Amino acid sequence: MNEFFAYRDGELRAERVAIAEVAAAVGTPFYLYSAAAFAAQYRRFAAAFAAERPLICYAVKANSNLAVLRLFAGLGAGADVVSEGELRRALAAGVPPERIIFSGVGKTRGEIEMALAAGIHQLNVESLPELRQVSAAAISAGRRAPVAIRVNPDVDAQTHHKIATGKKENKFGVDLDEAAAAYALAAELPGVEPVGLAVHIGSQLTGLDPYRRAFERLAELVLELRLAGLPVGRIDLGGGIGIRYRSEHPPEPEAYAALAREIFGPLGLALALEPGRVLTGPAGLLIARVIYVKEGATRRFVIVDAAMNDLIRPALYNAWHDIVPLRLPGPDALLTPADVVGPVCESGDTFAVDRDLPPLVNDDLVAFTVAGAYGAVMASTYNSRLLVPEVLAAGDRFAVIRARPSYEALLALDAVPAWLDEAAARRGGR
């Protein structure tokens, strides 16, 4: 874990908050975040780029809770959004529109219009049809749209294939060999102002080599565009820098910054960055309660009240999260293999297989570590399970920042048409 989640007097705490006390107040499962951990991650990342004074746009998709967004906005962060909902969240959290970048391969006309009306920093355009749509929306609104062309550099990010975004076969960005023509078109279209280039090759990168190859290709493109007389003032480097879940050794922010400085420093470009997971992942836990320990014929199953609908990463990506008890085991505790599973009716509802764990019994509390990114934001109500609440700890206090909804609220999302009731009444009258 880290300094923000540590055992004190044999009990796991978030900063100075006893997590077992939160569980008693809120019920399980729930997500628990450390405000100090969020701030420390952001400040370290920003300090690495202090000389460049970049626009750091937190990637809202990693963790979109309004309290988290407000915390980062207070530290000076902008926002990278990929939907109208995320744009509305960023604005509601107090992020200035001029510090918001709208990314994404499938922006609708309505989303483009809203972004233009809000006066955001830039739209990252990913195709020629989108570029023409932006032009039409800008003309209709009587505005000029600041646009960066997102380039697909055809670079293997060496990450999980479902979160790789920089190869030709991926849906993202304009192909490198077509990017110059796209930029020239942007300069010609009415209502569009091409301001720079953007790139994002994937998430959870654990090495700098893919970044180097992508950045060098973008730098060459900048020179090509300038030679053609097209101004290029900005470069958006995206995000994707990885974190440690198990045995990874991701690049340090300082090394990542040094690479960006080496390649883009001589070009005099204004930098933008879109970190997400690296800011939030290590700052969160998912807390669950053991329902049963089931001794099967060949395996031991630890069944917890969290499920794949609460944390889908293991089912979706075969992702690893350390699982630790809230009460520190004794030094002589025997570790034995167990499968940690949830109650959802899917064999895929499995968090860990043959994981060495200390003895656990019914009602024991456990924590899934490094769960602050792509946890609560990807949760669902599958099996009609209630969305998991979120809690923020700061010092010796905590607050619920998203409450667990009631079953009444869940059922109220649906509506039964009157004609079904009428049909049932007719059948009952026979």
PDB file of N, CA, C and O in Angstrom, residues 283-357:
ATOM      1  N   ALA A 283      -4.929   6.142  -4.712  1.00  0.00           N
ATOM      2  CA  ALA A 283      -5.600   6.890  -3.647  1.00  0.00           C
ATOM      3  C   ALA A 283      -6.910   6.255  -3.212  1.00  0.00           C
ATOM      4  O   ALA A 283      -7.646   6.857  -2.423  1.00  0.00           O
ATOM      5  N   GLY A 284      -7.219   5.034  -3.687  1.00  0.00           N
ATOM      6  CA  GLY A 284      -8.509   4.447  -3.357  1.00  0.00           C
ATOM      7  C   GLY A 284      -8.452   2.975  -2.990  1.00  0.00           C
ATOM      8  O   GLY A 284      -7.573   2.230  -3.445  1.00  0.00           O
ATOM      9  N   LEU A 285      -9.406   2.565  -2.168  1.00  0.00           N
ATOM     10  CA  LEU A 285      -9.609   1.169  -1.796  1.00  0.00           C
ATOM     11  C   LEU A 285     -11.068   0.817  -2.033  1.00  0.00           C
ATOM     12  O   LEU A 285     -11.948   1.682  -1.977  1.00  0.00           O
ATOM     13  N   LEU A 286     -11.335  -0.455  -2.287  1.00  0.00           N
ATOM     14  CA  LEU A 286     -12.690  -0.995  -2.229  1.00  0.00           C
ATOM     15  C   LEU A 286     -12.766  -1.874  -0.992  1.00  0.00           C
ATOM     16  O   LEU A 286     -11.971  -2.808  -0.841  1.00  0.00           O
ATOM     17  N   ILE A 287     -13.685  -1.568  -0.107  1.00  0.00           N
ATOM     18  CA  ILE A 287     -13.827  -2.313   1.142  1.00  0.00           C
ATOM     19  C   ILE A 287     -15.010  -3.271   1.017  1.00  0.00           C
ATOM     20  O   ILE A 287     -16.107  -2.872   0.594  1.00  0.00           O
ATOM     21  N   ALA A 288     -14.787  -4.518   1.383  1.00  0.00           N
ATOM     22  CA  ALA A 288     -15.828  -5.539   1.296  1.00  0.00           C
ATOM     23  C   ALA A 288     -15.839  -6.374   2.574  1.00  0.00           C
ATOM     24  O   ALA A 288     -14.868  -6.394   3.336  1.00  0.00           O
ATOM     25  N   ARG A 289     -16.936  -7.070   2.748  1.00  0.00           N
ATOM     26  CA  ARG A 289     -17.103  -7.941   3.918  1.00  0.00           C
ATOM     27  C   ARG A 289     -17.199  -9.390   3.462  1.00  0.00           C
ATOM     28  O   ARG A 289     -17.838  -9.679   2.433  1.00  0.00           O
ATOM     29  N   VAL A 290     -16.574 -10.275   4.191  1.00  0.00           N
ATOM     30  CA  VAL A 290     -16.671 -11.702   3.894  1.00  0.00           C
ATOM     31  C   VAL A 290     -18.063 -12.185   4.288  1.00  0.00           C
ATOM     32  O   VAL A 290     -18.508 -11.996   5.424  1.00  0.00           O
ATOM     33  N   ILE A 291     -18.766 -12.776   3.307  1.00  0.00           N
ATOM     34  CA  ILE A 291     -20.077 -13.354   3.607  1.00  0.00           C
ATOM     35  C   ILE A 291     -19.918 -14.793   4.091  1.00  0.00           C
ATOM     36  O   ILE A 291     -20.448 -15.178   5.130  1.00  0.00           O
ATOM     37  N   TYR A 292     -19.195 -15.574   3.314  1.00  0.00           N
ATOM     38  CA  TYR A 292     -18.961 -16.980   3.672  1.00  0.00           C
ATOM     39  C   TYR A 292     -17.550 -17.362   3.264  1.00  0.00           C
ATOM     40  O   TYR A 292     -16.980 -16.801   2.327  1.00  0.00           O
ATOM     41  N   VAL A 293     -17.019 -18.373   3.936  1.00  0.00           N
ATOM     42  CA  VAL A 293     -15.826 -19.073   3.473  1.00  0.00           C
ATOM     43  C   VAL A 293     -16.273 -20.489   3.160  1.00  0.00           C
ATOM     44  O   VAL A 293     -16.712 -21.235   4.039  1.00  0.00           O
ATOM     45  N   LYS A 294     -16.177 -20.840   1.885  1.00  0.00           N
ATOM     46  CA  LYS A 294     -16.709 -22.111   1.407  1.00  0.00           C
ATOM     47  C   LYS A 294     -15.558 -23.035   1.074  1.00  0.00           C
ATOM     48  O   LYS A 294     -14.739 -22.727   0.201  1.00  0.00           O
ATOM     49  N   GLU A 295     -15.479 -24.126   1.760  1.00  0.00           N
ATOM     50  CA  GLU A 295     -14.432 -25.118   1.524  1.00  0.00           C
ATOM     51  C   GLU A 295     -14.928 -26.121   0.489  1.00  0.00           C
ATOM     52  O   GLU A 295     -15.739 -26.996   0.779  1.00  0.00           O
ATOM     53  N   GLY A 296     -14.493 -25.950  -0.767  1.00  0.00           N
ATOM     54  CA  GLY A 296     -14.901 -26.862  -1.817  1.00  0.00           C
ATOM     55  C   GLY A 296     -14.042 -28.114  -1.828  1.00  0.00           C
ATOM     56  O   GLY A 296     -13.116 -28.272  -1.021  1.00  0.00           O
ATOM     57  N   ALA A 297     -14.343 -28.984  -2.765  1.00  0.00           N
ATOM     58  CA  ALA A 297     -13.608 -30.241  -2.840  1.00  0.00           C
ATOM     59  C   ALA A 297     -12.146 -30.003  -3.176  1.00  0.00           C
ATOM     60  O   ALA A 297     -11.254 -30.707  -2.692  1.00  0.00           O
ATOM     61  N   THR A 298     -11.877 -28.996  -3.991  1.00  0.00           N
ATOM     62  CA  THR A 298     -10.500 -28.758  -4.426  1.00  0.00           C
ATOM     63  C   THR A 298     -10.033 -27.321  -4.164  1.00  0.00           C
ATOM     64  O   THR A 298      -8.850 -27.035  -4.333  1.00  0.00           O
ATOM     65  N   ARG A 299     -10.945 -26.428  -3.744  1.00  0.00           N
ATOM     66  CA  ARG A 299     -10.563 -25.022  -3.605  1.00  0.00           C
ATOM     67  C   ARG A 299     -11.245 -24.429  -2.378  1.00  0.00           C
ATOM     68  O   ARG A 299     -12.301 -24.892  -1.936  1.00  0.00           O
ATOM     69  N   ARG A 300     -10.626 -23.363  -1.874  1.00  0.00           N
ATOM     70  CA  ARG A 300     -11.247 -22.575  -0.819  1.00  0.00           C
ATOM     71  C   ARG A 300     -11.778 -21.288  -1.458  1.00  0.00           C
ATOM     72  O   ARG A 300     -11.034 -20.568  -2.116  1.00  0.00           O
ATOM     73  N   PHE A 301     -13.064 -21.010  -1.262  1.00  0.00           N
ATOM     74  CA  PHE A 301     -13.682 -19.811  -1.805  1.00  0.00           C
ATOM     75  C   PHE A 301     -13.977 -18.833  -0.683  1.00  0.00           C
ATOM     76  O   PHE A 301     -14.673 -19.180   0.282  1.00  0.00           O
ATOM     77  N   VAL A 302     -13.456 -17.639  -0.828  1.00  0.00           N
ATOM     78  CA  VAL A 302     -13.820 -16.544   0.069  1.00  0.00           C
ATOM     79  C   VAL A 302     -14.840 -15.696  -0.689  1.00  0.00           C
ATOM     80  O   VAL A 302     -14.506 -15.042  -1.675  1.00  0.00           O
ATOM     81  N   ILE A 303     -16.086 -15.748  -0.240  1.00  0.00           N
ATOM     82  CA  ILE A 303     -17.176 -15.053  -0.903  1.00  0.00           C
ATOM     83  C   ILE A 303     -17.409 -13.731  -0.185  1.00  0.00           C
ATOM     84  O   ILE A 303     -17.706 -13.712   1.011  1.00  0.00           O
ATOM     85  N   VAL A 304     -17.260 -12.633  -0.919  1.00  0.00           N
ATOM     86  CA  VAL A 304     -17.395 -11.304  -0.330  1.00  0.00           C
ATOM     87  C   VAL A 304     -18.630 -10.616  -0.884  1.00  0.00           C
ATOM     88  O   VAL A 304     -19.220 -11.057  -1.877  1.00  0.00           O
ATOM     89  N   ASP A 305     -19.028  -9.507  -0.243  1.00  0.00           N
ATOM     90  CA  ASP A 305     -20.250  -8.832  -0.685  1.00  0.00           C
ATOM     91  C   ASP A 305     -20.009  -7.834  -1.807  1.00  0.00           C
ATOM     92  O   ASP A 305     -20.961  -7.252  -2.329  1.00  0.00           O
ATOM     93  N   ALA A 306     -18.770  -7.606  -2.199  1.00  0.00           N
ATOM     94  CA  ALA A 306     -18.486  -6.856  -3.425  1.00  0.00           C
ATOM     95  C   ALA A 306     -18.534  -7.830  -4.597  1.00  0.00           C
ATOM     96  O   ALA A 306     -18.324  -9.033  -4.428  1.00  0.00           O
ATOM     97  N   ALA A 307     -18.792  -7.281  -5.784  1.00  0.00           N
ATOM     98  CA  ALA A 307     -18.942  -8.146  -6.949  1.00  0.00           C
ATOM     99  C   ALA A 307     -18.393  -7.454  -8.190  1.00  0.00           C
ATOM    100  O   ALA A 307     -17.949  -6.305  -8.139  1.00  0.00           O
ATOM    101  N   MET A 308     -18.452  -8.162  -9.305  1.00  0.00           N
ATOM    102  CA  MET A 308     -17.922  -7.626 -10.556  1.00  0.00           C
ATOM    103  C   MET A 308     -18.648  -6.362 -10.992  1.00  0.00           C
ATOM    104  O   MET A 308     -18.088  -5.540 -11.717  1.00  0.00           O
ATOM    105  N   ASN A 309     -19.892  -6.186 -10.573  1.00  0.00           N
ATOM    106  CA  ASN A 309     -20.580  -4.941 -10.919  1.00  0.00           C
ATOM    107  C   ASN A 309     -20.024  -3.751 -10.136  1.00  0.00           C
ATOM    108  O   ASN A 309     -20.180  -2.604 -10.550  1.00  0.00           O
ATOM    109  N   ASP A 310     -19.360  -4.004  -9.022  1.00  0.00           N
ATOM    110  CA  ASP A 310     -18.743  -2.944  -8.222  1.00  0.00           C
ATOM    111  C   ASP A 310     -17.323  -2.644  -8.690  1.00  0.00           C
ATOM    112  O   ASP A 310     -16.910  -1.487  -8.738  1.00  0.00           O
ATOM    113  N   LEU A 311     -16.565  -3.670  -9.014  1.00  0.00           N
ATOM    114  CA  LEU A 311     -15.196  -3.538  -9.513  1.00  0.00           C
ATOM    115  C   LEU A 311     -15.035  -4.533 -10.659  1.00  0.00           C
ATOM    116  O   LEU A 311     -14.818  -5.723 -10.439  1.00  0.00           O
ATOM    117  N   ILE A 312     -15.142  -4.025 -11.882  1.00  0.00           N
ATOM    118  CA  ILE A 312     -15.169  -4.919 -13.040  1.00  0.00           C
ATOM    119  C   ILE A 312     -13.779  -5.203 -13.593  1.00  0.00           C
ATOM    120  O   ILE A 312     -13.592  -6.078 -14.433  1.00  0.00           O
ATOM    121  N   ARG A 313     -12.760  -4.496 -13.139  1.00  0.00           N
ATOM    122  CA  ARG A 313     -11.444  -4.618 -13.754  1.00  0.00           C
ATOM    123  C   ARG A 313     -10.914  -6.062 -13.786  1.00  0.00           C
ATOM    124  O   ARG A 313     -10.376  -6.483 -14.813  1.00  0.00           O
ATOM    125  N   PRO A 314     -11.019  -6.845 -12.690  1.00  0.00           N
ATOM    126  CA  PRO A 314     -10.522  -8.230 -12.792  1.00  0.00           C
ATOM    127  C   PRO A 314     -11.252  -9.048 -13.858  1.00  0.00           C
ATOM    128  O   PRO A 314     -10.618  -9.820 -14.592  1.00  0.00           O
ATOM    129  N   ALA A 315     -12.563  -8.885 -13.969  1.00  0.00           N
ATOM    130  CA  ALA A 315     -13.314  -9.641 -14.974  1.00  0.00           C
ATOM    131  C   ALA A 315     -13.038  -9.135 -16.378  1.00  0.00           C
ATOM    132  O   ALA A 315     -12.977  -9.915 -17.333  1.00  0.00           O
ATOM    133  N   LEU A 316     -12.849  -7.828 -16.529  1.00  0.00           N
ATOM    134  CA  LEU A 316     -12.705  -7.221 -17.846  1.00  0.00           C
ATOM    135  C   LEU A 316     -11.284  -7.305 -18.376  1.00  0.00           C
ATOM    136  O   LEU A 316     -11.067  -7.527 -19.570  1.00  0.00           O
ATOM    137  N   TYR A 317     -10.310  -7.115 -17.503  1.00  0.00           N
ATOM    138  CA  TYR A 317      -8.910  -7.029 -17.926  1.00  0.00           C
ATOM    139  C   TYR A 317      -8.009  -8.087 -17.287  1.00  0.00           C
ATOM    140  O   TYR A 317      -6.792  -8.013 -17.438  1.00  0.00           O
ATOM    141  N   ASN A 318      -8.573  -9.013 -16.530  1.00  0.00           N
ATOM    142  CA  ASN A 318      -7.758  -9.928 -15.724  1.00  0.00           C
ATOM    143  C   ASN A 318      -6.828  -9.142 -14.798  1.00  0.00           C
ATOM    144  O   ASN A 318      -5.685  -9.529 -14.559  1.00  0.00           O
ATOM    145  N   ALA A 319      -7.340  -8.032 -14.304  1.00  0.00           N
ATOM    146  CA  ALA A 319      -6.513  -7.121 -13.508  1.00  0.00           C
ATOM    147  C   ALA A 319      -6.263  -7.661 -12.105  1.00  0.00           C
ATOM    148  O   ALA A 319      -7.084  -8.388 -11.536  1.00  0.00           O
ATOM    149  N   TRP A 320      -5.136  -7.268 -11.553  1.00  0.00           N
ATOM    150  CA  TRP A 320      -4.720  -7.674 -10.206  1.00  0.00           C
ATOM    151  C   TRP A 320      -4.940  -6.528  -9.235  1.00  0.00           C
ATOM    152  O   TRP A 320      -4.553  -5.389  -9.492  1.00  0.00           O
ATOM    153  N   HIS A 321      -5.563  -6.839  -8.102  1.00  0.00           N
ATOM    154  CA  HIS A 321      -5.619  -5.922  -6.961  1.00  0.00           C
ATOM    155  C   HIS A 321      -5.211  -6.729  -5.730  1.00  0.00           C
ATOM    156  O   HIS A 321      -5.755  -7.819  -5.488  1.00  0.00           O
ATOM    157  N   ASP A 322      -4.259  -6.209  -4.989  1.00  0.00           N
ATOM    158  CA  ASP A 322      -3.944  -6.857  -3.724  1.00  0.00           C
ATOM    159  C   ASP A 322      -5.188  -6.851  -2.831  1.00  0.00           C
ATOM    160  O   ASP A 322      -5.989  -5.902  -2.867  1.00  0.00           O
ATOM    161  N   ILE A 323      -5.331  -7.899  -2.038  1.00  0.00           N
ATOM    162  CA  ILE A 323      -6.465  -8.018  -1.120  1.00  0.00           C
ATOM    163  C   ILE A 323      -5.897  -8.236   0.282  1.00  0.00           C
ATOM    164  O   ILE A 323      -5.148  -9.189   0.512  1.00  0.00           O
ATOM    165  N   VAL A 324      -6.232  -7.332   1.185  1.00  0.00           N
ATOM    166  CA  VAL A 324      -5.659  -7.386   2.531  1.00  0.00           C
ATOM    167  C   VAL A 324      -6.773  -7.279   3.565  1.00  0.00           C
ATOM    168  O   VAL A 324      -7.781  -6.603   3.338  1.00  0.00           O
ATOM    169  N   PRO A 325      -6.600  -7.926   4.717  1.00  0.00           N
ATOM    170  CA  PRO A 325      -7.601  -7.793   5.777  1.00  0.00           C
ATOM    171  C   PRO A 325      -7.466  -6.447   6.482  1.00  0.00           C
ATOM    172  O   PRO A 325      -6.384  -5.859   6.517  1.00  0.00           O
ATOM    173  N   LEU A 326      -8.582  -5.955   7.020  1.00  0.00           N
ATOM    174  CA  LEU A 326      -8.507  -4.681   7.737  1.00  0.00           C
ATOM    175  C   LEU A 326      -7.805  -4.818   9.083  1.00  0.00           C
ATOM    176  O   LEU A 326      -7.263  -3.839   9.593  1.00  0.00           O
ATOM    177  N   ARG A 327      -7.823  -6.024   9.630  1.00  0.00           N
ATOM    178  CA  ARG A 327      -7.085  -6.241  10.880  1.00  0.00           C
ATOM    179  C   ARG A 327      -5.796  -6.976  10.537  1.00  0.00           C
ATOM    180  O   ARG A 327      -5.820  -8.005   9.876  1.00  0.00           O
ATOM    181  N   LEU A 328      -4.686  -6.439  10.968  1.00  0.00           N
ATOM    182  CA  LEU A 328      -3.379  -6.999  10.632  1.00  0.00           C
ATOM    183  C   LEU A 328      -3.240  -8.407  11.188  1.00  0.00           C
ATOM    184  O   LEU A 328      -3.407  -8.625  12.400  1.00  0.00           O
ATOM    185  N   PRO A 329      -2.946  -9.396  10.343  1.00  0.00           N
ATOM    186  CA  PRO A 329      -2.763 -10.765  10.846  1.00  0.00           C
ATOM    187  C   PRO A 329      -1.535 -10.857  11.749  1.00  0.00           C
ATOM    188  O   PRO A 329      -0.592 -10.065  11.627  1.00  0.00           O
ATOM    189  N   GLY A 330      -1.565 -11.822  12.628  1.00  0.00           N
ATOM    190  CA  GLY A 330      -0.420 -12.034  13.494  1.00  0.00           C
ATOM    191  C   GLY A 330       0.781 -12.525  12.710  1.00  0.00           C
ATOM    192  O   GLY A 330       0.649 -13.020  11.581  1.00  0.00           O
ATOM    193  N   PRO A 331       1.962 -12.403  13.286  1.00  0.00           N
ATOM    194  CA  PRO A 331       3.183 -12.806  12.565  1.00  0.00           C
ATOM    195  C   PRO A 331       3.218 -14.285  12.222  1.00  0.00           C
ATOM    196  O   PRO A 331       3.932 -14.686  11.299  1.00  0.00           O
ATOM    197  N   ASP A 332       2.457 -15.093  12.924  1.00  0.00           N
ATOM    198  CA  ASP A 332       2.454 -16.533  12.669  1.00  0.00           C
ATOM    199  C   ASP A 332       1.259 -16.967  11.817  1.00  0.00           C
ATOM    200  O   ASP A 332       1.028 -18.179  11.662  1.00  0.00           O
ATOM    201  N   ALA A 333       0.505 -16.026  11.299  1.00  0.00           N
ATOM    202  CA  ALA A 333      -0.681 -16.380  10.505  1.00  0.00           C
ATOM    203  C   ALA A 333      -0.262 -17.169   9.264  1.00  0.00           C
ATOM    204  O   ALA A 333       0.659 -16.783   8.549  1.00  0.00           O
ATOM    205  N   LEU A 334      -0.942 -18.273   9.034  1.00  0.00           N
ATOM    206  CA  LEU A 334      -0.629 -19.143   7.904  1.00  0.00           C
ATOM    207  C   LEU A 334      -1.368 -18.660   6.664  1.00  0.00           C
ATOM    208  O   LEU A 334      -2.595 -18.488   6.676  1.00  0.00           O
ATOM    209  N   LEU A 335      -0.627 -18.415   5.588  1.00  0.00           N
ATOM    210  CA  LEU A 335      -1.230 -18.019   4.331  1.00  0.00           C
ATOM    211  C   LEU A 335      -1.551 -19.257   3.507  1.00  0.00           C
ATOM    212  O   LEU A 335      -0.691 -20.122   3.310  1.00  0.00           O
ATOM    213  N   THR A 336      -2.779 -19.348   3.041  1.00  0.00           N
ATOM    214  CA  THR A 336      -3.188 -20.481   2.215  1.00  0.00           C
ATOM    215  C   THR A 336      -3.939 -19.968   0.990  1.00  0.00           C
ATOM    216  O   THR A 336      -4.557 -18.898   1.026  1.00  0.00           O
ATOM    217  N   PRO A 337      -3.911 -20.712  -0.120  1.00  0.00           N
ATOM    218  CA  PRO A 337      -4.564 -20.241  -1.355  1.00  0.00           C
ATOM    219  C   PRO A 337      -6.081 -20.186  -1.215  1.00  0.00           C
ATOM    220  O   PRO A 337      -6.699 -21.039  -0.563  1.00  0.00           O
ATOM    221  N   ALA A 338      -6.665 -19.181  -1.828  1.00  0.00           N
ATOM    222  CA  ALA A 338      -8.114 -19.045  -1.851  1.00  0.00           C
ATOM    223  C   ALA A 338      -8.519 -18.306  -3.113  1.00  0.00           C
ATOM    224  O   ALA A 338      -7.764 -17.489  -3.646  1.00  0.00           O
ATOM    225  N   ASP A 339      -9.711 -18.615  -3.606  1.00  0.00           N
ATOM    226  CA  ASP A 339     -10.324 -17.832  -4.671  1.00  0.00           C
ATOM    227  C   ASP A 339     -11.251 -16.818  -4.015  1.00  0.00           C
ATOM    228  O   ASP A 339     -12.121 -17.189  -3.220  1.00  0.00           O
ATOM    229  N   VAL A 340     -11.063 -15.553  -4.340  1.00  0.00           N
ATOM    230  CA  VAL A 340     -11.925 -14.506  -3.792  1.00  0.00           C
ATOM    231  C   VAL A 340     -12.963 -14.169  -4.846  1.00  0.00           C
ATOM    232  O   VAL A 340     -12.618 -13.762  -5.962  1.00  0.00           O
ATOM    233  N   VAL A 341     -14.229 -14.355  -4.499  1.00  0.00           N
ATOM    234  CA  VAL A 341     -15.311 -14.235  -5.478  1.00  0.00           C
ATOM    235  C   VAL A 341     -16.440 -13.401  -4.894  1.00  0.00           C
ATOM    236  O   VAL A 341     -16.549 -13.192  -3.689  1.00  0.00           O
ATOM    237  N   GLY A 342     -17.301 -12.915  -5.795  1.00  0.00           N
ATOM    238  CA  GLY A 342     -18.468 -12.163  -5.387  1.00  0.00           C
ATOM    239  C   GLY A 342     -19.738 -12.965  -5.570  1.00  0.00           C
ATOM    240  O   GLY A 342     -19.704 -14.102  -6.036  1.00  0.00           O
ATOM    241  N   PRO A 343     -20.886 -12.383  -5.241  1.00  0.00           N
ATOM    242  CA  PRO A 343     -22.161 -13.114  -5.269  1.00  0.00           C
ATOM    243  C   PRO A 343     -22.911 -13.070  -6.591  1.00  0.00           C
ATOM    244  O   PRO A 343     -23.977 -13.672  -6.699  1.00  0.00           O
ATOM    245  N   VAL A 344     -22.376 -12.367  -7.599  1.00  0.00           N
ATOM    246  CA  VAL A 344     -23.065 -12.277  -8.886  1.00  0.00           C
ATOM    247  C   VAL A 344     -23.090 -13.646  -9.562  1.00  0.00           C
ATOM    248  O   VAL A 344     -22.135 -14.423  -9.460  1.00  0.00           O
ATOM    249  N   CYS A 345     -24.158 -13.919 -10.276  1.00  0.00           N
ATOM    250  CA  CYS A 345     -24.336 -15.239 -10.897  1.00  0.00           C
ATOM    251  C   CYS A 345     -23.575 -15.337 -12.214  1.00  0.00           C
ATOM    252  O   CYS A 345     -24.163 -15.500 -13.299  1.00  0.00           O
ATOM    253  N   GLU A 346     -22.278 -15.201 -12.129  1.00  0.00           N
ATOM    254  CA  GLU A 346     -21.354 -15.355 -13.259  1.00  0.00           C
ATOM    255  C   GLU A 346     -20.067 -15.964 -12.722  1.00  0.00           C
ATOM    256  O   GLU A 346     -19.550 -15.520 -11.693  1.00  0.00           O
ATOM    257  N   SER A 347     -19.541 -16.947 -13.418  1.00  0.00           N
ATOM    258  CA  SER A 347     -18.239 -17.483 -13.004  1.00  0.00           C
ATOM    259  C   SER A 347     -17.146 -16.434 -13.135  1.00  0.00           C
ATOM    260  O   SER A 347     -16.118 -16.490 -12.464  1.00  0.00           O
ATOM    261  N   GLY A 348     -17.381 -15.445 -14.010  1.00  0.00           N
ATOM    262  CA  GLY A 348     -16.426 -14.354 -14.161  1.00  0.00           C
ATOM    263  C   GLY A 348     -16.389 -13.408 -12.987  1.00  0.00           C
ATOM    264  O   GLY A 348     -15.513 -12.533 -12.919  1.00  0.00           O
ATOM    265  N   ASP A 349     -17.323 -13.560 -12.056  1.00  0.00           N
ATOM    266  CA  ASP A 349     -17.339 -12.703 -10.866  1.00  0.00           C
ATOM    267  C   ASP A 349     -16.301 -13.209  -9.876  1.00  0.00           C
ATOM    268  O   ASP A 349     -16.613 -13.685  -8.789  1.00  0.00           O
ATOM    269  N   THR A 350     -15.044 -13.102 -10.294  1.00  0.00           N
ATOM    270  CA  THR A 350     -13.912 -13.606  -9.526  1.00  0.00           C
ATOM    271  C   THR A 350     -12.846 -12.524  -9.453  1.00  0.00           C
ATOM    272  O   THR A 350     -12.411 -11.996 -10.481  1.00  0.00           O
ATOM    273  N   PHE A 351     -12.439 -12.187  -8.258  1.00  0.00           N
ATOM    274  CA  PHE A 351     -11.425 -11.150  -8.057  1.00  0.00           C
ATOM    275  C   PHE A 351     -10.006 -11.723  -8.018  1.00  0.00           C
ATOM    276  O   PHE A 351      -9.056 -11.030  -8.371  1.00  0.00           O
ATOM    277  N   ALA A 352      -9.864 -12.945  -7.568  1.00  0.00           N
ATOM    278  CA  ALA A 352      -8.531 -13.529  -7.426  1.00  0.00           C
ATOM    279  C   ALA A 352      -8.648 -15.044  -7.410  1.00  0.00           C
ATOM    280  O   ALA A 352      -9.630 -15.597  -6.902  1.00  0.00           O
ATOM    281  N   VAL A 353      -7.641 -15.704  -7.964  1.00  0.00           N
ATOM    282  CA  VAL A 353      -7.586 -17.164  -7.998  1.00  0.00           C
ATOM    283  C   VAL A 353      -6.290 -17.614  -7.347  1.00  0.00           C
ATOM    284  O   VAL A 353      -5.215 -17.086  -7.636  1.00  0.00           O
ATOM    285  N   ASP A 354      -6.410 -18.584  -6.455  1.00  0.00           N
ATOM    286  CA  ASP A 354      -5.232 -19.129  -5.752  1.00  0.00           C
ATOM    287  C   ASP A 354      -4.404 -18.016  -5.110  1.00  0.00           C
ATOM    288  O   ASP A 354      -3.173 -18.039  -5.142  1.00  0.00           O
ATOM    289  N   ARG A 355      -5.092 -17.056  -4.516  1.00  0.00           N
ATOM    290  CA  ARG A 355      -4.403 -15.956  -3.846  1.00  0.00           C
ATOM    291  C   ARG A 355      -4.043 -16.390  -2.419  1.00  0.00           C
ATOM    292  O   ARG A 355      -4.905 -16.869  -1.681  1.00  0.00           O
ATOM    293  N   ASP A 356      -2.786 -16.242  -2.035  1.00  0.00           N
ATOM    294  CA  ASP A 356      -2.366 -16.583  -0.684  1.00  0.00           C
ATOM    295  C   ASP A 356      -2.906 -15.556   0.294  1.00  0.00           C
ATOM    296  O   ASP A 356      -2.541 -14.376   0.254  1.00  0.00           O
ATOM    297  N   LEU A 357      -3.781 -16.006   1.192  1.00  0.00           N
ATOM    298  CA  LEU A 357      -4.440 -15.114   2.133  1.00  0.00           C
ATOM    299  C   LEU A 357      -4.373 -15.695   3.548  1.00  0.00           C
ATOM    300  O   LEU A 357      -4.311 -16.914   3.732  1.00  0.00           O
TER     301      LEU A 357
END
